[in-house]
Amino acid sequence: MLTEKIMKHAMQQYINGFNSKDSKLLTSLFSDTATIEDPVGGENIVKGKEAITMFYGRAVEMVDRLELAAPIRGSYGNYAAMAFNIFMTSGGKNIQIGVIDVMTFDDTGKITEMKAYHGPGDMIEG
Amino acid sequence: MLTEKIMKHAMQQYINGFNSKDSKLLTSLFSDTATIEDPVGGENIVKGKEAITMFYGRAVEMVDRLELAAPIRGSYGNYAAMAFNIFMTSGGKNIQIGVIDVMTFDDTGKITEMKAYHGPGDMIEG
């Protein structure tokens, strides 16, 4: 049975996967038909295991680390959410992006949908 | 035109409205046909201005204060999200609830949908 604890553990694994540059771990958290909308309102939806594998393969190379901004939140359904900061370097500059991810889970504890909320104003230099 | 700045301002007003116990301000942030799912996965959806007015009338009485846990996040669409903590007292006990709210906006900057992510594990005493 899906529990809040299982969902929060998967979200923490998501943070850990980035911090150990383990794209296999990241990909393993998702169901075969999962979708990723990152950023929400952007043009692209990443769909399915192959696309997700490519997405995180690239992402772990770009990102230096993730840091939770607050404890992961659960819900009374199959959803959990977390606020975190992405630290990366681009063109020799240190960049920080403030993000909130909302994840939907299936009964086996796999992520079926990920939505990443961040906009142009959530990126700061330095 | 709806901008990230307008959405983030409305979210900050939401925090301020609770902290000044101003349920009129809170209600004014929503469109006439808005829906509130708080908590996500719970039984009740609050729908429409009259129900929303009652909801926040009660809520401001129950809540001592809200504190943002991280800066409000925008998106590349008509969505914004924020992580915060609710501080309240219940049965003589101090309670803190960790929440993430995701808001959807219409073109006029009013909230059309609010989803509050928090589960049983996000409530702590003390």
Coordinates of N, CA and C in Angstrom, one line a residue:
Chain A
M1 N 0.8 -1.2 0.0 CA 0.0 0.0 0.0 C 0.9 1.3 0.0
L2 N 0.5 2.2 -0.8 CA 1.2 3.5 -0.9 C 1.0 4.3 0.4
T3 N 2.1 4.7 1.0 CA 2.0 5.5 2.3 C 2.8 6.8 2.0
E4 N 2.5 7.8 3.0 CA 3.2 9.0 2.9 C 4.7 8.8 3.1
K5 N 5.1 7.8 3.9 CA 6.5 7.5 4.2 C 7.2 7.1 2.9
I6 N 6.5 6.2 2.1 CA 7.1 5.7 0.9 C 7.3 6.9 -0.1
M7 N 6.3 7.7 -0.2 CA 6.4 8.9 -1.1 C 7.5 9.8 -0.7
K8 N 7.6 10.1 0.6 CA 8.6 11.0 1.0 C 10.0 10.4 0.9
H9 N 10.1 9.1 1.1 CA 11.4 8.4 0.8 C 11.8 8.5 -0.6
A10 N 10.9 8.3 -1.5 CA 11.2 8.5 -3.0 C 11.7 9.9 -3.3
M11 N 11.0 10.9 -2.7 CA 11.4 12.3 -3.0 C 12.8 12.5 -2.4
Q12 N 13.1 12.0 -1.3 CA 14.5 12.2 -0.7 C 15.5 11.5 -1.6
Q13 N 15.1 10.3 -2.1 CA 16.0 9.6 -3.1 C 16.3 10.4 -4.3
Y14 N 15.2 11.2 -4.7 CA 15.4 12.1 -5.9 C 16.5 13.1 -5.6
I15 N 16.4 13.7 -4.4 CA 17.4 14.7 -4.0 C 18.8 14.0 -4.0
N16 N 18.9 12.8 -3.3 CA 20.1 12.1 -3.2 C 20.7 11.7 -4.6
G17 N 19.8 11.3 -5.5 CA 20.2 10.9 -6.8 C 21.0 12.0 -7.5
F18 N 20.4 13.2 -7.4 CA 21.1 14.4 -8.0 C 22.5 14.6 -7.4
N19 N 22.5 14.5 -6.0 CA 23.7 14.8 -5.3 C 24.8 13.8 -5.5
S20 N 24.4 12.6 -5.9 CA 25.4 11.5 -6.2 C 25.6 11.3 -7.7
K21 N 25.0 12.2 -8.5 CA 25.0 12.1 -10.0 C 24.6 10.7 -10.5
D22 N 23.6 10.2 -9.8 CA 23.1 8.8 -10.1 C 21.8 8.8 -10.9
S23 N 22.0 9.0 -12.2 CA 20.8 9.1 -13.1 C 20.0 7.8 -13.1
K24 N 20.7 6.7 -12.9 CA 19.9 5.4 -12.8 C 19.0 5.4 -11.7
L25 N 19.4 5.8 -10.5 CA 18.6 5.9 -9.4 C 17.4 6.8 -9.6
L26 N 17.7 8.0 -10.2 CA 16.6 8.9 -10.5 C 15.5 8.3 -11.4
T27 N 16.0 7.7 -12.5 CA 15.1 7.1 -13.5 C 14.3 5.9 -12.9
S28 N 14.9 5.2 -11.9 CA 14.2 4.1 -11.3 C 13.1 4.5 -10.4
L29 N 13.0 5.8 -10.1 CA 11.9 6.2 -9.2 C 10.6 6.4 -10.0
F30 N 10.7 6.4 -11.4 CA 9.5 6.7 -12.2 C 8.9 5.4 -12.8
S31 N 7.6 5.5 -13.0 CA 6.9 4.4 -13.7 C 7.3 4.5 -15.2
D32 N 7.0 3.4 -15.9 CA 7.4 3.3 -17.4 C 6.7 4.4 -18.2
T33 N 5.5 4.8 -17.8 CA 4.8 5.8 -18.6 C 4.7 7.1 -18.0
A34 N 5.6 7.4 -17.1 CA 5.5 8.7 -16.3 C 5.7 9.9 -17.2
T35 N 5.2 11.1 -16.8 CA 5.4 12.3 -17.5 C 6.1 13.3 -16.6
I36 N 7.0 14.2 -17.2 CA 7.7 15.2 -16.5 C 7.4 16.5 -17.1
E37 N 6.9 17.5 -16.4 CA 6.7 18.9 -16.9 C 7.6 19.8 -16.1
D38 N 8.7 20.1 -16.7 CA 9.8 20.9 -16.0 C 10.4 21.9 -17.0
P39 N 10.1 23.1 -16.9 CA 9.2 23.8 -15.9 C 7.7 23.7 -16.3
V40 N 6.8 23.8 -15.3 CA 5.4 23.9 -15.6 C 5.2 25.1 -16.4
G41 N 4.4 24.9 -17.5 CA 4.1 26.0 -18.4 C 5.1 26.1 -19.6
G42 N 6.2 25.3 -19.5 CA 7.2 25.3 -20.6 C 6.6 24.5 -21.8
E43 N 7.4 24.4 -22.8 CA 6.8 23.8 -24.0 C 6.8 22.2 -24.0
N44 N 7.8 21.7 -23.3 CA 8.0 20.2 -23.4 C 7.5 19.4 -22.3
I45 N 6.8 18.3 -22.6 CA 6.5 17.3 -21.6 C 7.4 16.1 -22.0
V46 N 8.2 15.6 -21.0 CA 9.0 14.4 -21.1 C 8.1 13.2 -20.8
K47 N 8.0 12.2 -21.7 CA 7.1 11.1 -21.4 C 7.7 9.8 -21.7
G48 N 7.6 8.9 -20.7 CA 8.1 7.5 -20.9 C 9.5 7.3 -20.5
K49 N 9.9 6.1 -20.2 CA 11.1 5.7 -19.6 C 12.4 6.1 -20.4
E50 N 12.3 6.0 -21.7 CA 13.4 6.3 -22.6 C 13.7 7.8 -22.5
A51 N 12.7 8.6 -22.6 CA 12.8 10.1 -22.6 C 13.3 10.5 -21.2
I52 N 12.8 9.9 -20.2 CA 13.1 10.2 -18.8 C 14.6 9.9 -18.5
T53 N 15.0 8.8 -19.0 CA 16.4 8.3 -18.9 C 17.3 9.4 -19.5
M54 N 17.0 9.9 -20.7 CA 17.8 10.9 -21.3 C 17.8 12.2 -20.5
F55 N 16.6 12.5 -20.1 CA 16.4 13.8 -19.3 C 17.3 13.8 -18.1
Y56 N 17.3 12.8 -17.3 CA 18.1 12.8 -16.1 C 19.6 12.5 -16.3
G57 N 19.9 11.9 -17.5 CA 21.3 11.7 -17.9 C 21.9 13.1 -18.1
R58 N 21.2 13.9 -18.8 CA 21.7 15.3 -19.0 C 21.6 16.1 -17.7
A59 N 20.5 16.0 -17.0 CA 20.3 16.9 -15.8 C 21.4 16.7 -14.8
V60 N 21.8 15.4 -14.5 CA 22.9 15.3 -13.5 C 24.2 15.9 -13.9
E61 N 24.4 16.0 -15.2 CA 25.6 16.6 -15.6 C 25.6 18.1 -15.5
M62 N 24.4 18.7 -15.6 CA 24.2 20.2 -15.5 C 24.2 20.7 -14.1
V63 N 23.7 19.9 -13.2 CA 23.4 20.3 -11.8 C 24.5 20.0 -10.9
D64 N 24.9 21.0 -10.0 CA 26.0 20.7 -9.0 C 25.4 20.0 -7.8
R65 N 24.3 20.5 -7.3 CA 23.6 19.9 -6.2 C 22.2 20.4 -6.0
L66 N 21.4 19.6 -5.3 CA 20.1 20.1 -4.8 C 20.1 20.2 -3.3
E67 N 19.4 21.1 -2.8 CA 19.2 21.3 -1.3 C 17.8 21.5 -1.0
L68 N 17.2 20.7 -0.1 CA 15.8 20.9 0.3 C 15.7 22.3 1.0
A69 N 14.7 23.0 0.7 CA 14.5 24.3 1.4 C 13.6 24.2 2.6
A70 N 12.9 23.0 2.7 CA 11.9 22.7 3.8 C 11.7 21.2 3.8
P71 N 11.2 20.7 4.9 CA 10.8 19.2 4.9 C 9.8 18.9 3.8
I72 N 9.9 17.7 3.2 CA 9.0 17.2 2.1 C 7.6 17.1 2.7
R73 N 6.6 17.6 1.9 CA 5.2 17.5 2.4 C 4.5 16.4 1.7
G74 N 3.6 15.7 2.4 CA 2.8 14.6 1.9 C 1.4 15.2 1.5
S75 N 0.4 14.3 1.6 CA -1.0 14.7 1.3 C -1.8 13.6 1.9
Y76 N -3.2 13.7 1.6 CA -4.1 12.7 2.0 C -4.4 11.8 0.8
G77 N -3.7 12.0 -0.3 CA -3.9 11.2 -1.5 C -2.5 10.7 -2.0
N78 N -2.4 10.4 -3.3 CA -1.1 9.8 -3.8 C -0.2 10.9 -4.4
Y79 N -0.1 12.0 -3.6 CA 0.7 13.1 -4.0 C 1.7 13.5 -2.9
A80 N 2.8 14.1 -3.3 CA 3.7 14.7 -2.3 C 4.4 15.9 -3.0
A81 N 5.0 16.8 -2.2 CA 5.5 18.0 -2.8 C 6.8 18.4 -2.0
M82 N 7.7 19.1 -2.7 CA 8.9 19.6 -1.9 C 9.4 20.9 -2.6
A83 N 9.9 21.7 -1.7 CA 10.6 23.0 -2.1 C 12.1 22.7 -2.0
F84 N 12.8 23.1 -3.0 CA 14.3 22.9 -3.0 C 15.0 23.9 -3.8
N85 N 16.3 24.0 -3.7 CA 17.1 24.9 -4.6 C 18.1 24.1 -5.4
I86 N 18.2 24.4 -6.6 CA 19.2 23.8 -7.5 C 20.4 24.8 -7.6
F87 N 21.6 24.2 -7.4 CA 22.8 24.9 -7.6 C 23.5 24.4 -8.8
M88 N 23.9 25.3 -9.7 CA 24.6 24.9 -10.9 C 25.5 26.0 -11.4
T89 N 26.4 25.7 -12.3 CA 27.2 26.8 -12.9 C 26.9 26.8 -14.4
S90 N 26.9 28.0 -14.9 CA 26.6 28.1 -16.4 C 27.4 29.3 -16.9
G91 N 28.2 29.1 -17.9 CA 29.0 30.2 -18.4 C 29.9 30.8 -17.4
G92 N 30.4 30.0 -16.5 CA 31.3 30.4 -15.4 C 30.7 31.1 -14.3
K93 N 29.3 31.2 -14.3 CA 28.6 31.8 -13.3 C 27.9 30.8 -12.4
N94 N 27.8 31.1 -11.1 CA 27.1 30.3 -10.1 C 25.6 30.7 -10.2
I95 N 24.7 29.7 -10.4 CA 23.3 30.0 -10.5 C 22.5 29.2 -9.5
Q96 N 21.5 29.8 -8.9 CA 20.6 29.1 -8.0 C 19.2 29.3 -8.5
I97 N 18.5 28.1 -8.5 CA 17.1 28.2 -9.0 C 16.2 27.6 -7.9
G98 N 15.2 28.4 -7.5 CA 14.2 28.0 -6.5 C 13.1 27.2 -7.2
V99 N 12.8 26.0 -6.7 CA 11.9 25.1 -7.4 C 10.9 24.5 -6.3
I100 N 9.7 24.2 -6.8 CA 8.8 23.3 -6.0 C 8.4 22.2 -7.0
D101 N 8.6 21.0 -6.6 CA 8.2 19.8 -7.3 C 7.0 19.2 -6.7
V102 N 6.0 18.9 -7.5 CA 4.8 18.1 -7.1 C 4.8 16.8 -7.8
M103 N 4.8 15.7 -7.1 CA 4.9 14.3 -7.6 C 3.6 13.6 -7.4
T104 N 3.1 12.8 -8.4 CA 2.0 11.9 -8.2 C 2.6 10.5 -8.3
F105 N 2.0 9.6 -7.5 CA 2.5 8.2 -7.3 C 1.5 7.2 -7.7
D106 N 2.0 6.0 -8.2 CA 1.0 4.9 -8.3 C 1.1 4.0 -7.1
D107 N 0.3 3.0 -7.1 CA 0.2 2.1 -5.9 C 1.5 1.4 -5.5
T108 N 2.4 1.3 -6.5 CA 3.6 0.6 -6.2 C 4.7 1.6 -5.7
G109 N 4.4 2.8 -5.6 CA 5.3 3.8 -5.1 C 6.2 4.5 -6.1
K110 N 5.9 4.2 -7.4 CA 6.6 4.8 -8.5 C 5.9 6.2 -8.9
I111 N 6.8 7.1 -9.3 CA 6.3 8.4 -9.7 C 5.6 8.3 -11.1
T112 N 4.4 8.8 -11.2 CA 3.7 8.8 -12.5 C 3.7 10.1 -13.2
E113 N 3.8 11.2 -12.3 CA 3.8 12.5 -12.9 C 4.7 13.4 -12.0
M114 N 5.5 14.2 -12.6 CA 6.3 15.2 -11.9 C 6.1 16.6 -12.5
K115 N 5.8 17.5 -11.7 CA 5.6 18.9 -12.2 C 6.5 19.8 -11.4
A116 N 7.4 20.5 -12.1 CA 8.4 21.4 -11.5 C 8.0 22.9 -11.7
Y117 N 7.7 23.5 -10.6 CA 7.3 24.9 -10.6 C 8.5 25.8 -10.4
H118 N 8.9 26.5 -11.4 CA 9.9 27.6 -11.3 C 9.8 28.4 -12.5
G119 N 10.0 29.7 -12.3 CA 9.9 30.7 -13.5 C 11.1 31.5 -13.6
P120 N 11.1 32.4 -14.6 CA 12.3 33.2 -14.8 C 12.8 34.0 -13.6
G121 N 11.8 34.4 -12.7 CA 12.2 35.1 -11.5 C 12.7 34.3 -10.4
D122 N 12.8 33.0 -10.6 CA 13.3 32.1 -9.5 C 14.8 31.7 -9.7
M123 N 15.4 32.3 -10.7 CA 16.8 32.1 -10.9 C 17.6 33.3 -10.5
I124 N 18.6 33.0 -9.6 CA 19.5 34.1 -9.2 C 20.9 33.8 -9.4
E125 N 21.7 34.8 -9.7 CA 23.2 34.6 -9.9 C 23.9 34.8 -8.6
G126 N 25.0 34.0 -8.4 CA 25.9 34.3 -7.3 C 25.9 33.2 -6.3
Chain B
M1 N -2.0 41.9 -18.4 CA -1.4 40.5 -18.7 C -1.0 39.9 -17.3
L2 N -1.2 38.7 -17.2 CA -0.8 38.0 -16.0 C 0.8 37.8 -16.0
T3 N 1.4 38.2 -14.9 CA 2.9 38.1 -14.8 C 3.2 37.3 -13.6
E4 N 4.4 36.8 -13.6 CA 4.9 36.1 -12.4 C 4.8 37.0 -11.1
K5 N 5.2 38.3 -11.4 CA 5.2 39.3 -10.3 C 3.8 39.4 -9.7
I6 N 2.7 39.5 -10.5 CA 1.3 39.6 -10.1 C 1.0 38.3 -9.2
M7 N 1.3 37.2 -9.7 CA 1.0 35.9 -9.0 C 1.7 35.9 -7.7
K8 N 3.0 36.2 -7.7 CA 3.7 36.2 -6.4 C 3.2 37.2 -5.4
H9 N 2.8 38.3 -5.9 CA 2.2 39.4 -5.0 C 1.0 38.8 -4.4
A10 N 0.1 38.2 -5.2 CA -1.1 37.6 -4.6 C -0.8 36.5 -3.6
M11 N 0.2 35.7 -3.8 CA 0.5 34.7 -2.8 C 1.0 35.3 -1.5
Q12 N 1.8 36.4 -1.7 CA 2.3 37.1 -0.5 C 1.1 37.8 0.3
Q13 N 0.2 38.3 -0.5 CA -1.1 38.8 0.2 C -1.8 37.7 0.9
Y14 N -1.8 36.5 0.4 CA -2.4 35.4 1.1 C -1.8 35.2 2.4
I15 N -0.4 35.2 2.5 CA 0.3 35.0 3.8 C -0.1 36.2 4.7
N16 N 0.0 37.4 4.1 CA -0.3 38.6 4.9 C -1.7 38.6 5.5
G17 N -2.7 38.1 4.6 CA -4.1 38.1 5.0 C -4.3 37.2 6.2
F18 N -3.6 36.1 6.3 CA -3.7 35.2 7.5 C -3.1 35.9 8.7
N19 N -2.0 36.6 8.5 CA -1.2 37.2 9.6 C -1.9 38.4 10.2
S20 N -2.8 39.0 9.4 CA -3.6 40.2 9.9 C -5.1 39.7 10.1
K21 N -5.3 38.4 10.0 CA -6.7 37.9 10.2 C -7.7 38.6 9.4
D22 N -7.3 38.9 8.2 CA -8.2 39.6 7.2 C -8.8 38.7 6.2
S23 N -9.9 38.0 6.6 CA -10.5 37.0 5.7 C -11.1 37.7 4.4
K24 N -11.4 39.0 4.5 CA -11.9 39.7 3.3 C -10.8 39.8 2.3
L25 N -9.6 40.1 2.7 CA -8.5 40.2 1.8 C -8.2 38.8 1.2
L26 N -8.3 37.8 2.0 CA -8.0 36.4 1.5 C -9.1 36.1 0.4
T27 N -10.3 36.3 0.7 CA -11.4 36.0 -0.2 C -11.3 36.8 -1.5
S28 N -10.8 38.0 -1.4 CA -10.7 38.9 -2.6 C -9.7 38.4 -3.6
L29 N -8.8 37.5 -3.1 CA -7.8 37.0 -4.0 C -8.3 36.0 -5.0
F30 N -9.5 35.4 -4.7 CA -10.0 34.3 -5.5 C -11.1 34.8 -6.5
S31 N -11.2 34.1 -7.7 CA -12.3 34.3 -8.6 C -13.6 33.8 -8.1
D32 N -14.7 34.2 -8.6 CA -16.0 33.8 -8.1 C -16.3 32.3 -8.2
T33 N -15.6 31.6 -9.1 CA -15.9 30.2 -9.3 C -14.7 29.3 -8.9
A34 N -13.8 29.9 -8.0 CA -12.6 29.2 -7.7 C -12.9 28.0 -6.8
T35 N -11.9 27.0 -6.9 CA -12.0 25.8 -6.0 C -10.8 25.7 -5.1
I36 N -11.0 25.2 -3.9 CA -9.9 25.0 -3.0 C -9.9 23.5 -2.6
E37 N -8.8 22.9 -2.7 CA -8.6 21.5 -2.2 C -7.6 21.5 -1.1
D38 N -8.0 21.5 0.1 CA -7.2 21.6 1.3 C -7.6 20.7 2.4
P39 N -7.0 19.6 2.6 CA -5.8 19.1 2.0 C -6.1 18.4 0.7
V40 N -5.0 18.4 -0.2 CA -5.2 17.5 -1.4 C -5.3 16.1 -1.0
G41 N -6.3 15.4 -1.6 CA -6.7 14.0 -1.3 C -7.7 13.9 -0.1
G42 N -8.1 15.1 0.4 CA -9.1 15.1 1.4 C -10.5 14.9 0.8
E43 N -11.5 14.9 1.6 CA -12.9 14.6 1.0 C -13.5 15.9 0.4
N44 N -13.2 17.0 0.9 CA -13.9 18.2 0.5 C -13.2 19.1 -0.5
I45 N -14.0 19.6 -1.5 CA -13.6 20.6 -2.4 C -14.5 21.8 -2.0
V46 N -13.8 23.0 -1.7 CA -14.6 24.2 -1.4 C -14.7 24.9 -2.8
K47 N -15.9 25.3 -3.1 CA -16.2 25.8 -4.5 C -17.1 27.0 -4.4
G48 N -16.6 28.1 -5.0 CA -17.4 29.3 -5.2 C -17.2 30.3 -4.1
K49 N -17.5 31.6 -4.3 CA -17.2 32.7 -3.4 C -17.8 32.5 -2.0
E50 N -19.1 32.1 -2.0 CA -19.7 31.9 -0.7 C -19.0 30.9 0.2
A51 N -18.7 29.8 -0.4 CA -18.0 28.7 0.4 C -16.6 29.2 0.7
I52 N -16.0 29.9 -0.2 CA -14.6 30.3 0.1 C -14.6 31.4 1.2
T53 N -15.6 32.2 1.2 CA -15.8 33.3 2.3 C -15.9 32.6 3.6
M54 N -16.7 31.5 3.7 CA -16.9 30.8 5.0 C -15.6 30.1 5.4
F55 N -14.9 29.5 4.4 CA -13.7 28.8 4.6 C -12.7 29.7 5.3
Y56 N -12.4 30.8 4.7 CA -11.4 31.7 5.3 C -11.8 32.4 6.5
G57 N -13.1 32.6 6.7 CA -13.7 33.2 7.9 C -13.3 32.3 9.1
R58 N -13.5 31.0 8.9 CA -13.1 30.0 9.9 C -11.6 29.9 10.1
A59 N -10.9 29.9 8.9 CA -9.5 29.6 8.9 C -8.7 30.7 9.7
V60 N -9.0 31.9 9.5 CA -8.3 33.0 10.2 C -8.5 32.9 11.7
E61 N -9.6 32.4 12.1 CA -9.8 32.2 13.6 C -9.0 31.1 14.2
M62 N -8.7 30.0 13.3 CA -8.0 28.9 13.8 C -6.5 29.0 13.8
V63 N -6.0 29.8 12.8 CA -4.6 29.9 12.6 C -4.0 31.1 13.3
D64 N -2.8 30.9 14.0 CA -2.1 32.0 14.7 C -1.3 32.8 13.6
R65 N -0.5 32.1 12.8 CA 0.2 32.8 11.8 C 0.7 31.8 10.7
L66 N 1.1 32.4 9.6 CA 1.8 31.6 8.5 C 3.2 32.2 8.3
E67 N 4.1 31.3 8.0 CA 5.5 31.8 7.7 C 6.0 31.1 6.5
L68 N 6.4 31.9 5.5 CA 7.0 31.3 4.3 C 8.2 30.5 4.7
A69 N 8.4 29.3 4.1 CA 9.6 28.5 4.4 C 10.7 28.7 3.4
A70 N 10.3 29.3 2.2 CA 11.2 29.6 1.1 C 10.6 30.6 0.3
P71 N 11.3 31.3 -0.6 CA 10.7 32.3 -1.5 C 9.6 31.6 -2.4
I72 N 8.6 32.4 -2.7 CA 7.5 31.9 -3.5 C 8.0 31.6 -4.9
R73 N 7.6 30.5 -5.5 CA 8.1 30.1 -6.9 C 7.0 30.4 -7.9
G74 N 7.4 30.9 -9.1 CA 6.5 31.1 -10.2 C 6.5 29.9 -11.1
S75 N 6.2 30.2 -12.4 CA 6.3 29.1 -13.4 C 6.3 29.8 -14.8
Y76 N 6.3 29.1 -15.9 CA 6.2 29.6 -17.2 C 4.8 29.6 -17.7
G77 N 3.8 29.4 -16.8 CA 2.4 29.4 -17.1 C 1.7 30.2 -16.1
N78 N 0.4 29.9 -15.9 CA -0.4 30.7 -14.9 C -0.5 30.0 -13.6
Y79 N 0.7 29.6 -13.1 CA 0.7 28.8 -11.8 C 1.8 29.4 -11.0
A80 N 1.7 29.3 -9.7 CA 2.7 29.7 -8.7 C 2.6 28.7 -7.5
A81 N 3.6 28.6 -6.7 CA 3.6 27.6 -5.6 C 4.5 28.2 -4.5
M82 N 4.1 27.8 -3.3 CA 4.9 28.3 -2.1 C 4.9 27.2 -1.0
A83 N 6.0 27.1 -0.3 CA 6.1 26.3 0.9 C 6.0 27.2 2.1
F84 N 5.2 26.8 3.1 CA 5.1 27.6 4.3 C 4.7 26.7 5.5
N85 N 4.8 27.3 6.7 CA 4.4 26.6 7.9 C 3.2 27.4 8.5
I86 N 2.2 26.6 8.9 CA 1.1 27.1 9.7 C 1.4 26.9 11.2
F87 N 1.2 27.9 12.0 CA 1.3 27.8 13.4 C -0.1 28.1 14.0
M88 N -0.5 27.1 14.9 CA -1.8 27.2 15.5 C -1.8 26.5 16.8
T89 N -2.8 26.8 17.6 CA -3.0 26.1 18.9 C -4.3 25.3 18.9
S90 N -4.2 24.1 19.4 CA -5.4 23.2 19.4 C -5.4 22.4 20.7
G91 N -6.5 22.5 21.5 CA -6.5 21.8 22.8 C -5.4 22.2 23.7
G92 N -5.0 23.5 23.7 CA -3.9 23.9 24.5 C -2.5 23.6 24.0
K93 N -2.4 22.9 22.9 CA -1.1 22.5 22.3 C -0.7 23.4 21.1
N94 N 0.6 23.7 21.1 CA 1.1 24.4 19.9 C 1.3 23.4 18.8
I95 N 0.8 23.7 17.6 CA 0.9 22.8 16.5 C 1.5 23.5 15.3
Q96 N 2.4 22.9 14.6 CA 2.9 23.4 13.3 C 2.7 22.5 12.2
I97 N 2.1 23.0 11.1 CA 1.8 22.1 9.9 C 2.6 22.7 8.7
G98 N 3.4 21.8 8.1 CA 4.2 22.1 6.9 C 3.3 21.9 5.7
V99 N 3.2 22.9 4.8 CA 2.3 22.9 3.7 C 3.0 23.4 2.4
I100 N 2.6 22.9 1.3 CA 2.9 23.5 0.0 C 1.6 23.8 -0.7
D101 N 1.4 25.1 -1.1 CA 0.2 25.5 -1.8 C 0.6 25.7 -3.3
V102 N -0.2 25.2 -4.2 CA -0.1 25.4 -5.6 C -1.3 26.2 -6.1
M103 N -1.1 27.4 -6.7 CA -2.3 28.2 -7.1 C -2.3 28.3 -8.6
T104 N -3.5 28.3 -9.2 CA -3.7 28.6 -10.6 C -4.4 29.9 -10.7
F105 N -4.0 30.7 -11.7 CA -4.5 32.1 -11.8 C -5.3 32.3 -13.2
D106 N -6.2 33.2 -13.2 CA -6.8 33.6 -14.4 C -6.1 34.8 -15.0
D107 N -6.5 35.3 -16.1 CA -5.8 36.4 -16.8 C -5.9 37.7 -16.0
T108 N -6.9 37.8 -15.1 CA -7.0 39.1 -14.3 C -6.2 39.0 -13.0
G109 N -5.5 37.9 -12.8 CA -4.7 37.8 -11.6 C -5.4 37.2 -10.4
K110 N -6.6 36.7 -10.6 CA -7.4 36.1 -9.5 C -7.0 34.6 -9.4
I111 N -7.1 34.0 -8.3 CA -6.8 32.6 -8.1 C -8.1 31.8 -8.5
T112 N -7.9 30.8 -9.4 CA -9.0 30.0 -9.8 C -9.0 28.6 -9.1
E113 N -7.8 28.2 -8.7 CA -7.7 26.9 -8.0 C -6.5 27.0 -7.0
M114 N -6.8 26.4 -5.8 CA -5.8 26.3 -4.8 C -5.7 24.9 -4.4
K115 N -4.5 24.3 -4.4 CA -4.3 23.0 -3.9 C -3.3 23.0 -2.7
A116 N -3.7 22.5 -1.6 CA -2.8 22.6 -0.4 C -2.3 21.2 -0.1
Y117 N -1.0 21.0 -0.3 CA -0.4 19.7 0.0 C 0.2 19.6 1.4
H118 N -0.5 18.8 2.2 CA 0.0 18.4 3.5 C -0.7 17.2 4.0
G119 N 0.0 16.3 4.7 CA -0.5 15.1 5.1 C -0.4 14.9 6.6
P120 N -0.8 13.8 7.2 CA -0.8 13.5 8.6 C 0.6 13.7 9.2
G121 N 1.6 13.3 8.4 CA 3.0 13.4 8.8 C 3.6 14.8 8.8
D122 N 2.8 15.8 8.4 CA 3.4 17.1 8.3 C 2.9 18.0 9.5
M123 N 2.3 17.4 10.4 CA 1.8 18.1 11.6 C 2.8 17.7 12.8
I124 N 3.4 18.7 13.4 CA 4.2 18.4 14.6 C 3.7 19.3 15.8
E125 N 3.9 18.7 17.0 CA 3.5 19.4 18.2 C 4.7 20.1 18.7
G126 N 4.4 21.2 19.4 CA 5.5 21.9 20.2 C 5.9 23.2 19.6

